[in-house]
Structure formats: C-alpha cells, structure tokens
Amino acid sequence: MTSIPEMMAAVLLTGHGGLDKLVYRQDVPVPRLAAGEVLIRVTACGMNNTDVWVRQGAYGTEDDPDAVSTWRRQGNTLTFPRIQGTDTVGHVVAVGEGVDPSRIGERVMVDFSIYNREDDSLADIDYMGHGRDGGYAEYMALPAENAHVVDTNMSDIELATFCCAYLTGERMLERARLSAGERVLVTGASGGVGSAIIQLARARGAIPIAVAGPGKEKAILDIGAEAVVTRGKSDLVEAVAEAAGGAPIDVVADLVAGPMFNDLLKILRPEGRYTTAGAIAGPVVQLDLRTMYLKQLELHGSSQGSRADFRRLVGYIESGKVRPLVGGVYPLSEFHRAQGDFMAKNFIGKLVVVPDQG
C-alpha cells in the first residue's frame, strides 16, 4: 500500500448543468477499500451518452419529461460530487478484507453494473459512475466480483471500448430475441451502441442494416453492416425496403427515436420487435397505437445488461467475434475537449479517456 498515493487526479461532476459542472482536480482522495473490494489503477475509460445525459439531468420524470432528473426511475442514488465513467479498464493494486491477495497485478475490465439483486432481473439496476464513483480518475474502488480478467491481447484502450455500449446492445438484442437469419435495422449506427449492435448481430448470425449520417456509410459497412441507409436523404421506409431487397425487417434496434419513430414501426414486419435504449433525436414521440396492435408488434425498453449478458460479451471478446472501434483518445486533464468532441458525434465507435502520464 505504500506505493499508492493519498491523492489522485479525477474529474468531478459537481451538479447538473453544462461542461462547467465537470471539474478536473488533482487533490481527490484515493478511495479507501471496504471488505470484498479491490482498488484498481485506471488505465482507460470509455465515454458514453449516459455521462452527458446525467450531467444535463436530461432524463425527465414520468410526470414531466422536461424535468431536471437523473438516470434512475426507482429512486435517485446520484450525489455530488460524483466521479463518472463506466467503461473502465485497469490493474488491481490492492485488495480489501476477504479478497485473495493473488489478485494484485491482474488486468481487469469492470462490469460497471450495480445489480442490487441476486437474480438477473434489472428492475433495481444502478451503475458505477452514478450510484458510486466510476473510472474518470487515476484510481477506482469496486466490488471484487465486478473486476473481470479478460483473455485477450487487446490494449487497455481497446478493451475500454466495450463494456457499456456492447452490454447495452447485447441486452437489446436479447430482449428482442434476435436470432440467426433475421434482419435487424440499427439506427444511430456510427455511435458506440449502434456500432456494437452491428457486430453483436453478426455474432448471432443475424443480418444488420444500418441507418447513419452522411459520410459514414463506408465505415459502417466495414464494421459489418449488410447495407447502410443515409439518414435524411430519402424516404426512410422506402430506403430501408430497398436496402433489404424487399425482405422483411424482423427487429428494429433504435437509439435515435425522435421524428423517425413512427417510420420505424412502419418498417417492422407484422409481429416484429422494436427495442430501444436511447433517444438522441428526442425522447418524446407520437405513437399510433393502431400500428402497434394491428401489426401485433412488441416494444421493448432496455438499459444496461444482466450478469448473463456480460458473460456473453466477454465470450465474444475472447473469441474475436467483436472488435474494438477506437474513435479517439484523450488525457483526463482534457476532459472538456473530449466530451465536447463526443457530443459533436464526428467519429465512429468510442472515445476513450486515459490518465495523464507522469
């Protein structure tokens, strides 16, 4: 323990609001370990939309969609200051009471979920970076059971691109029961979750068709999409039908919502399944219930993933069925620039933050 400093650098979320609410400090106490925990020296942490929405308090409430509110509907667990950051990779440098000391030195990927239950229900889910501190720091404490060794030759930065986006995507596809040979339409395909779903669909033997912004078509095809529809260039329903060669769309995996929501339901075949884990173009949509019930559609809301979903993701990583998509790397001290670039969306895959050197 003598080699572990008393203080560390970290980015603190000090309240809901703009980027000014994110404060980089170098005098944050290194976390103290409770029983059953490990301390990791963070080497990389991926950035997600959830970081931005929680900072902005953009989740609304069931009574007021415009209310400043944080992520959980089951009761708020966010207190300030909070260290955000979910997709954390690091090396175990100390262990708490009851944890095997042989774990010191392990490189681990963090399962950021706080499950609050022993089964695979997500009814009371929370996450590190919200209910407790996350990985936008030099050190992070977490339950030992959430620190997983992954058998891969990927770099720490590459490994930090997976957890939140791919776990979210895997849960979406699991809820929608996407199976081999089925076609899935993926919106927001250039982002972290969208690009993950393309690969995860291929891992299941399914056929992903993507919707993405202009100029990103080739990159999305290279990731594994069967075809790409350029957002906003033509009638979406007709464009998807053409891209699919007239074949039915079994599942829509939507991360955009907003004005295109009803078109997405039109695109689905009868008895098709719609699954969503985000709404970057607008969370409040108009739904014609007649489309839903006359076509026998299923609508699934999804967030994060279960322990079983995480185990499948680790298997995909170790078998090489998914690959990292690093869109940029930023030092922790330049966090404002990193999140500004993240919100501009001019990249493919994931942005990763690393502690400053020296």
Short mmCIF file of C-alpha atoms in Angstrom, two decimals:
data_model
loop_
_atom_site.label_atom_id
_atom_site.label_comp_id
_atom_site.label_asym_id
_atom_site.label_seq_id
_atom_site.Cartn_x
_atom_site.Cartn_y
_atom_site.Cartn_z
CA MET A 1 0.00 0.00 0.00
CA THR A 2 2.98 2.36 0.45
CA SER A 3 3.27 2.85 -3.33
CA ILE A 4 -0.33 4.03 -3.60
CA PRO A 5 -0.64 7.82 -3.22
CA GLU A 6 -3.01 9.55 -0.83
CA MET A 7 -4.37 11.83 -3.56
CA MET A 8 -5.24 11.35 -7.22
CA ALA A 9 -6.44 13.21 -10.28
CA ALA A 10 -10.12 12.84 -11.17
CA VAL A 11 -12.95 14.59 -12.97
CA LEU A 12 -15.74 15.51 -10.56
CA LEU A 13 -19.32 16.07 -11.62
CA THR A 14 -20.39 18.84 -9.23
CA GLY A 15 -24.03 19.22 -10.29
CA HIS A 16 -26.45 19.15 -13.20
CA GLY A 17 -25.67 21.58 -16.00
CA GLY A 18 -23.07 22.39 -18.64
CA LEU A 19 -19.45 21.35 -19.07
CA ASP A 20 -18.50 23.77 -16.28
CA LYS A 21 -20.01 21.24 -13.86
CA LEU A 22 -17.14 18.87 -14.70
CA VAL A 23 -14.07 19.85 -12.67
CA TYR A 24 -10.61 18.31 -13.13
CA ARG A 25 -8.79 18.13 -9.80
CA GLN A 26 -5.55 16.58 -8.64
CA ASP A 27 -6.30 16.56 -4.91
CA VAL A 28 -9.05 13.96 -4.77
CA PRO A 29 -8.51 11.31 -2.05
CA VAL A 30 -7.72 7.84 -3.36
CA PRO A 31 -10.67 5.57 -2.44
CA ARG A 32 -10.50 3.53 0.75
CA LEU A 33 -11.34 -0.15 0.36
CA ALA A 34 -14.23 -1.85 2.08
CA ALA A 35 -14.33 -5.60 2.65
CA GLY A 36 -14.75 -7.54 -0.58
CA GLU A 37 -13.42 -4.73 -2.78
CA VAL A 38 -10.38 -4.20 -4.98
CA LEU A 39 -8.56 -0.99 -5.86
CA ILE A 40 -7.55 -0.60 -9.48
CA ARG A 41 -5.16 1.83 -11.08
CA VAL A 42 -7.23 3.06 -14.00
CA THR A 43 -5.56 2.90 -17.41
CA ALA A 44 -8.51 3.72 -19.70
CA CYS A 45 -12.21 4.61 -19.51
CA GLY A 46 -14.67 4.86 -22.40
CA MET A 47 -17.18 7.70 -22.78
CA ASN A 48 -20.94 7.25 -23.18
CA ASN A 49 -24.13 9.20 -23.84
CA THR A 50 -25.25 8.41 -20.31
CA ASP A 51 -22.40 10.56 -18.97
CA VAL A 52 -23.77 13.55 -20.85
CA TRP A 53 -27.44 12.99 -20.07
CA VAL A 54 -26.77 12.51 -16.35
CA ARG A 55 -24.69 15.70 -16.28
CA GLN A 56 -27.50 17.57 -18.00
CA GLY A 57 -30.17 15.95 -15.83
CA ALA A 58 -31.92 15.14 -19.09
CA TYR A 59 -33.93 12.06 -18.12
CA GLY A 60 -37.12 13.82 -17.05
CA THR A 61 -39.70 12.16 -14.87
CA GLU A 62 -42.80 10.11 -15.56
CA ASP A 63 -44.87 13.19 -14.73
CA ASP A 64 -42.72 15.81 -16.50
CA PRO A 65 -40.48 14.83 -19.44
CA ASP A 66 -38.70 18.20 -19.23
CA ALA A 67 -37.86 17.99 -15.52
CA VAL A 68 -34.19 18.00 -14.50
CA SER A 69 -33.72 14.47 -13.31
CA THR A 70 -31.13 11.76 -13.23
CA TRP A 71 -31.00 8.25 -14.63
CA ARG A 72 -32.93 6.02 -12.25
CA ARG A 73 -36.72 5.77 -12.14
CA GLN A 74 -36.51 3.63 -8.98
CA GLY A 75 -35.16 6.39 -6.73
CA ASN A 76 -32.18 8.68 -7.10
CA THR A 77 -28.75 7.42 -5.98
CA LEU A 78 -26.69 10.25 -7.53
CA THR A 79 -24.95 12.58 -5.10
CA PHE A 80 -22.44 15.33 -5.85
CA PRO A 81 -19.57 15.42 -6.31
CA ARG A 82 -19.55 12.19 -8.33
CA ILE A 83 -16.80 10.62 -10.45
CA GLN A 84 -18.50 9.33 -13.60
CA GLY A 85 -17.10 6.76 -16.05
CA THR A 86 -18.37 3.24 -16.69
CA ASP A 87 -16.16 1.52 -19.28
CA THR A 88 -13.16 1.14 -17.03
CA VAL A 89 -10.03 -0.96 -17.51
CA GLY A 90 -7.21 -1.05 -15.01
CA HIS A 91 -4.82 -3.09 -12.89
CA VAL A 92 -5.53 -4.34 -9.38
CA VAL A 93 -3.12 -2.67 -6.93
CA ALA A 94 -4.74 -3.51 -3.58
CA VAL A 95 -7.44 -5.76 -2.13
CA GLY A 96 -9.84 -5.38 0.76
CA GLU A 97 -10.57 -7.83 3.53
CA GLY A 98 -11.71 -11.21 2.24
CA VAL A 99 -10.21 -10.83 -1.26
CA ASP A 100 -7.38 -13.13 -2.34
CA PRO A 101 -4.13 -11.07 -2.43
CA SER A 102 -3.08 -13.02 -5.53
CA ARG A 103 -5.46 -10.78 -7.48
CA ILE A 104 -2.98 -7.91 -7.17
CA GLY A 105 -1.47 -7.34 -10.61
CA GLU A 106 -4.46 -8.57 -12.61
CA ARG A 107 -5.59 -6.51 -15.59
CA VAL A 108 -9.36 -6.27 -15.37
CA MET A 109 -12.37 -4.97 -17.25
CA VAL A 110 -15.02 -3.58 -14.92
CA ASP A 111 -18.60 -4.80 -15.02
CA PHE A 112 -19.99 -1.40 -14.03
CA SER A 113 -23.47 -2.62 -13.07
CA ILE A 114 -24.74 -2.40 -9.51
CA TYR A 115 -27.32 -5.16 -9.67
CA ASN A 116 -28.92 -4.86 -6.20
CA ARG A 117 -30.42 -8.34 -6.69
CA GLU A 118 -29.12 -11.89 -6.80
CA ASP A 119 -31.08 -12.88 -9.93
CA ASP A 120 -30.83 -11.50 -13.49
CA SER A 121 -33.67 -9.00 -13.06
CA LEU A 122 -32.75 -5.41 -13.88
CA ALA A 123 -35.70 -3.93 -12.01
CA ASP A 124 -33.42 -2.19 -9.49
CA ILE A 125 -30.29 -1.70 -11.60
CA ASP A 126 -27.76 1.06 -10.89
CA TYR A 127 -24.21 1.66 -12.09
CA MET A 128 -20.73 2.77 -11.09
CA GLY A 129 -20.36 6.38 -12.12
CA HIS A 130 -23.86 7.08 -10.79
CA GLY A 131 -24.63 5.19 -7.58
CA ARG A 132 -20.94 5.13 -6.66
CA ASP A 133 -17.77 6.55 -8.18
CA GLY A 134 -16.53 5.36 -11.57
CA GLY A 135 -13.43 5.45 -13.72
CA TYR A 136 -12.72 9.06 -14.75
CA ALA A 137 -9.89 9.03 -12.23
CA GLU A 138 -6.48 7.54 -11.59
CA TYR A 139 -7.84 5.00 -9.10
CA MET A 140 -11.19 3.30 -8.56
CA ALA A 141 -12.57 1.02 -5.84
CA LEU A 142 -15.15 -1.61 -6.74
CA PRO A 143 -16.51 -4.97 -5.59
CA ALA A 144 -14.03 -7.71 -6.46
CA GLU A 145 -16.75 -9.71 -8.22
CA ASN A 146 -17.15 -6.87 -10.75
CA ALA A 147 -13.47 -6.91 -11.77
CA HIS A 148 -13.01 -9.42 -14.59
CA VAL A 149 -9.87 -10.71 -16.24
CA VAL A 150 -10.46 -10.98 -19.99
CA ASP A 151 -8.26 -13.33 -22.02
CA THR A 152 -7.31 -11.07 -24.91
CA ASN A 153 -4.27 -9.39 -26.42
CA MET A 154 -6.15 -6.12 -26.91
CA SER A 155 -4.65 -2.99 -25.39
CA ASP A 156 -6.24 -1.36 -22.35
CA ILE A 157 -7.61 1.41 -24.56
CA GLU A 158 -9.19 -1.10 -26.94
CA LEU A 159 -10.70 -3.11 -24.08
CA ALA A 160 -12.25 0.08 -22.68
CA THR A 161 -14.43 0.49 -25.78
CA PHE A 162 -16.68 -2.46 -24.98
CA CYS A 163 -18.49 -2.65 -21.70
CA CYS A 164 -21.32 -0.13 -21.62
CA ALA A 165 -22.06 0.06 -25.35
CA TYR A 166 -21.76 -3.64 -26.09
CA LEU A 167 -23.51 -4.73 -22.91
CA THR A 168 -26.38 -2.36 -23.71
CA GLY A 169 -26.52 -3.62 -27.29
CA GLU A 170 -26.43 -7.27 -26.25
CA ARG A 171 -29.28 -6.72 -23.81
CA MET A 172 -31.35 -5.01 -26.52
CA LEU A 173 -30.87 -7.94 -28.90
CA GLU A 174 -31.51 -10.47 -26.14
CA ARG A 175 -34.79 -8.80 -25.18
CA ALA A 176 -35.84 -8.70 -28.83
CA ARG A 177 -34.79 -12.36 -29.26
CA LEU A 178 -32.80 -11.65 -32.41
CA SER A 179 -31.86 -14.96 -33.99
CA ALA A 180 -29.75 -16.25 -36.86
CA GLY A 181 -31.02 -15.29 -40.30
CA GLU A 182 -33.20 -12.43 -39.06
CA ARG A 183 -32.76 -8.84 -40.23
CA VAL A 184 -32.28 -6.03 -37.75
CA LEU A 185 -32.41 -2.33 -38.57
CA VAL A 186 -29.94 -0.36 -36.44
CA THR A 187 -30.33 3.40 -36.00
CA GLY A 188 -27.51 5.60 -34.75
CA ALA A 189 -25.16 3.04 -36.24
CA SER A 190 -21.98 5.10 -36.04
CA GLY A 191 -22.18 5.58 -32.27
CA GLY A 192 -20.86 3.30 -29.58
CA VAL A 193 -24.01 1.23 -29.06
CA GLY A 194 -25.05 1.25 -32.72
CA SER A 195 -21.69 0.07 -33.99
CA ALA A 196 -21.67 -2.56 -31.24
CA ILE A 197 -25.10 -3.87 -32.28
CA ILE A 198 -23.89 -4.37 -35.85
CA GLN A 199 -21.12 -6.66 -34.60
CA LEU A 200 -23.30 -8.36 -32.00
CA ALA A 201 -25.97 -9.09 -34.62
CA ARG A 202 -23.33 -10.72 -36.82
CA ALA A 203 -22.15 -12.75 -33.83
CA ARG A 204 -25.70 -14.16 -33.61
CA GLY A 205 -25.80 -14.92 -37.33
CA ALA A 206 -28.30 -12.12 -37.98
CA ILE A 207 -28.19 -9.53 -40.79
CA PRO A 208 -27.78 -5.88 -39.70
CA ILE A 209 -28.96 -2.99 -41.88
CA ALA A 210 -27.81 0.40 -40.62
CA VAL A 211 -29.07 3.97 -40.59
CA ALA A 212 -26.24 6.51 -40.27
CA GLY A 213 -25.36 10.09 -41.06
CA PRO A 214 -23.84 11.25 -44.36
CA GLY A 215 -20.19 10.42 -44.88
CA LYS A 216 -20.19 7.45 -42.52
CA GLU A 217 -21.51 4.82 -44.92
CA LYS A 218 -18.22 3.10 -45.80
CA ALA A 219 -17.09 2.92 -42.19
CA ILE A 220 -20.38 1.30 -41.19
CA LEU A 221 -20.11 -1.25 -44.00
CA ASP A 222 -16.58 -2.05 -42.85
CA ILE A 223 -17.90 -2.75 -39.35
CA GLY A 224 -20.23 -5.40 -40.77
CA ALA A 225 -23.48 -3.84 -41.92
CA GLU A 226 -25.15 -5.57 -44.84
CA ALA A 227 -26.32 -2.18 -46.17
CA VAL A 228 -26.42 1.42 -45.00
CA VAL A 229 -29.27 3.90 -45.36
CA THR A 230 -28.13 7.53 -45.22
CA ARG A 231 -30.22 9.37 -42.66
CA GLY A 232 -32.32 12.23 -44.04
CA LYS A 233 -31.56 11.70 -47.73
CA SER A 234 -34.75 9.92 -48.75
CA ASP A 235 -37.99 8.40 -47.50
CA LEU A 236 -36.81 6.11 -44.72
CA VAL A 237 -39.42 3.40 -45.24
CA GLU A 238 -38.68 3.13 -48.98
CA ALA A 239 -34.91 3.35 -48.46
CA VAL A 240 -34.89 0.51 -45.92
CA ALA A 241 -37.07 -1.66 -48.15
CA GLU A 242 -34.61 -1.13 -51.00
CA ALA A 243 -31.59 -1.78 -48.77
CA ALA A 244 -33.17 -5.03 -47.55
CA GLY A 245 -34.03 -6.13 -51.08
CA GLY A 246 -37.69 -6.29 -50.10
CA ALA A 247 -37.01 -8.79 -47.31
CA PRO A 248 -38.86 -8.22 -44.01
CA ILE A 249 -37.29 -6.38 -41.06
CA ASP A 250 -37.72 -8.57 -38.00
CA VAL A 251 -36.23 -6.27 -35.36
CA VAL A 252 -35.57 -2.54 -35.04
CA ALA A 253 -32.81 -1.64 -32.59
CA ASP A 254 -33.35 2.09 -32.11
CA LEU A 255 -31.09 4.61 -30.40
CA VAL A 256 -32.43 7.73 -32.12
CA ALA A 257 -36.27 7.89 -31.84
CA GLY A 258 -37.49 11.45 -32.37
CA PRO A 259 -39.33 12.15 -35.64
CA MET A 260 -38.38 8.81 -37.20
CA PHE A 261 -40.12 6.71 -34.54
CA ASN A 262 -43.35 6.06 -36.44
CA ASP A 263 -41.46 5.22 -39.63
CA LEU A 264 -39.53 2.60 -37.68
CA LEU A 265 -42.78 0.93 -36.65
CA LYS A 266 -43.97 1.04 -40.27
CA ILE A 267 -40.75 -0.67 -41.33
CA LEU A 268 -41.23 -3.62 -38.97
CA ARG A 269 -42.94 -6.71 -40.31
CA PRO A 270 -46.12 -7.95 -38.60
CA GLU A 271 -45.15 -9.49 -35.24
CA GLY A 272 -41.86 -7.62 -35.44
CA ARG A 273 -39.98 -6.43 -32.35
CA TYR A 274 -38.83 -2.90 -31.52
CA THR A 275 -36.15 -2.39 -28.87
CA THR A 276 -34.67 0.87 -27.63
CA ALA A 277 -32.02 2.03 -25.18
CA GLY A 278 -31.73 5.66 -26.22
CA ALA A 279 -33.39 8.60 -27.90
CA ILE A 280 -30.75 11.05 -29.05
CA ALA A 281 -33.12 12.77 -31.52
CA GLY A 282 -35.90 13.20 -28.97
CA PRO A 283 -37.34 11.02 -26.20
CA VAL A 284 -40.96 12.14 -26.51
CA VAL A 285 -42.57 10.58 -29.59
CA GLN A 286 -46.01 10.13 -31.11
CA LEU A 287 -47.25 6.55 -31.20
CA ASP A 288 -50.21 5.44 -33.26
CA LEU A 289 -51.39 2.51 -31.18
CA ARG A 290 -53.28 1.16 -34.18
CA THR A 291 -49.97 0.43 -35.90
CA MET A 292 -48.77 -1.35 -32.79
CA TYR A 293 -51.82 -3.55 -32.22
CA LEU A 294 -52.87 -4.21 -35.81
CA LYS A 295 -49.34 -5.37 -36.68
CA GLN A 296 -49.03 -7.34 -33.40
CA LEU A 297 -45.78 -5.51 -32.57
CA GLU A 298 -43.65 -5.87 -29.45
CA LEU A 299 -41.99 -2.79 -27.93
CA HIS A 300 -39.10 -3.31 -25.53
CA GLY A 301 -37.33 -0.78 -23.34
CA SER A 302 -33.81 -1.79 -22.39
CA SER A 303 -30.91 -0.41 -20.36
CA GLN A 304 -27.55 -1.89 -19.35
CA GLY A 305 -27.45 -5.67 -19.14
CA SER A 306 -27.55 -8.66 -16.82
CA ARG A 307 -24.73 -10.80 -15.48
CA ALA A 308 -25.51 -13.36 -18.19
CA ASP A 309 -25.32 -10.65 -20.87
CA PHE A 310 -21.92 -9.60 -19.51
CA ARG A 311 -20.64 -13.19 -19.62
CA ARG A 312 -21.70 -13.50 -23.27
CA LEU A 313 -19.94 -10.23 -24.07
CA VAL A 314 -16.70 -11.47 -22.51
CA GLY A 315 -17.04 -14.61 -24.62
CA TYR A 316 -17.44 -12.55 -27.79
CA ILE A 317 -14.35 -10.51 -26.91
CA GLU A 318 -12.22 -13.55 -26.11
CA SER A 319 -13.32 -15.38 -29.27
CA GLY A 320 -12.72 -12.37 -31.51
CA LYS A 321 -16.35 -12.11 -32.62
CA VAL A 322 -16.34 -8.39 -31.80
CA ARG A 323 -13.55 -5.91 -32.31
CA PRO A 324 -12.71 -2.54 -30.74
CA LEU A 325 -13.59 0.69 -32.52
CA VAL A 326 -11.50 3.50 -31.06
CA GLY A 327 -12.73 6.88 -32.28
CA GLY A 328 -10.24 8.96 -30.29
CA VAL A 329 -8.11 9.05 -27.13
CA TYR A 330 -7.92 11.99 -24.69
CA PRO A 331 -5.97 12.69 -21.48
CA LEU A 332 -8.07 13.04 -18.35
CA SER A 333 -6.99 16.67 -17.96
CA GLU A 334 -8.62 17.49 -21.32
CA PHE A 335 -11.97 16.03 -20.37
CA HIS A 336 -13.95 19.07 -21.51
CA ARG A 337 -12.49 18.75 -25.01
CA ALA A 338 -13.21 15.03 -25.00
CA GLN A 339 -16.86 15.46 -24.05
CA GLY A 340 -17.30 18.34 -26.48
CA ASP A 341 -15.99 16.17 -29.30
CA PHE A 342 -18.20 13.33 -28.08
CA MET A 343 -21.32 15.49 -28.29
CA ALA A 344 -20.37 16.63 -31.81
CA LYS A 345 -20.61 12.97 -32.98
CA ASN A 346 -17.99 13.31 -35.71
CA PHE A 347 -16.44 9.91 -35.04
CA ILE A 348 -17.10 6.18 -35.33
CA GLY A 349 -17.11 3.89 -32.30
CA LYS A 350 -15.96 5.04 -28.87
CA LEU A 351 -13.89 7.85 -27.38
CA VAL A 352 -11.56 6.79 -24.57
CA VAL A 353 -10.10 8.86 -21.71
CA VAL A 354 -6.75 7.92 -20.15
CA PRO A 355 -4.98 9.28 -17.05
CA ASP A 356 -2.27 11.85 -17.80
CA GLN A 357 1.27 10.49 -17.94
CA GLY A 358 3.85 11.48 -15.35
#
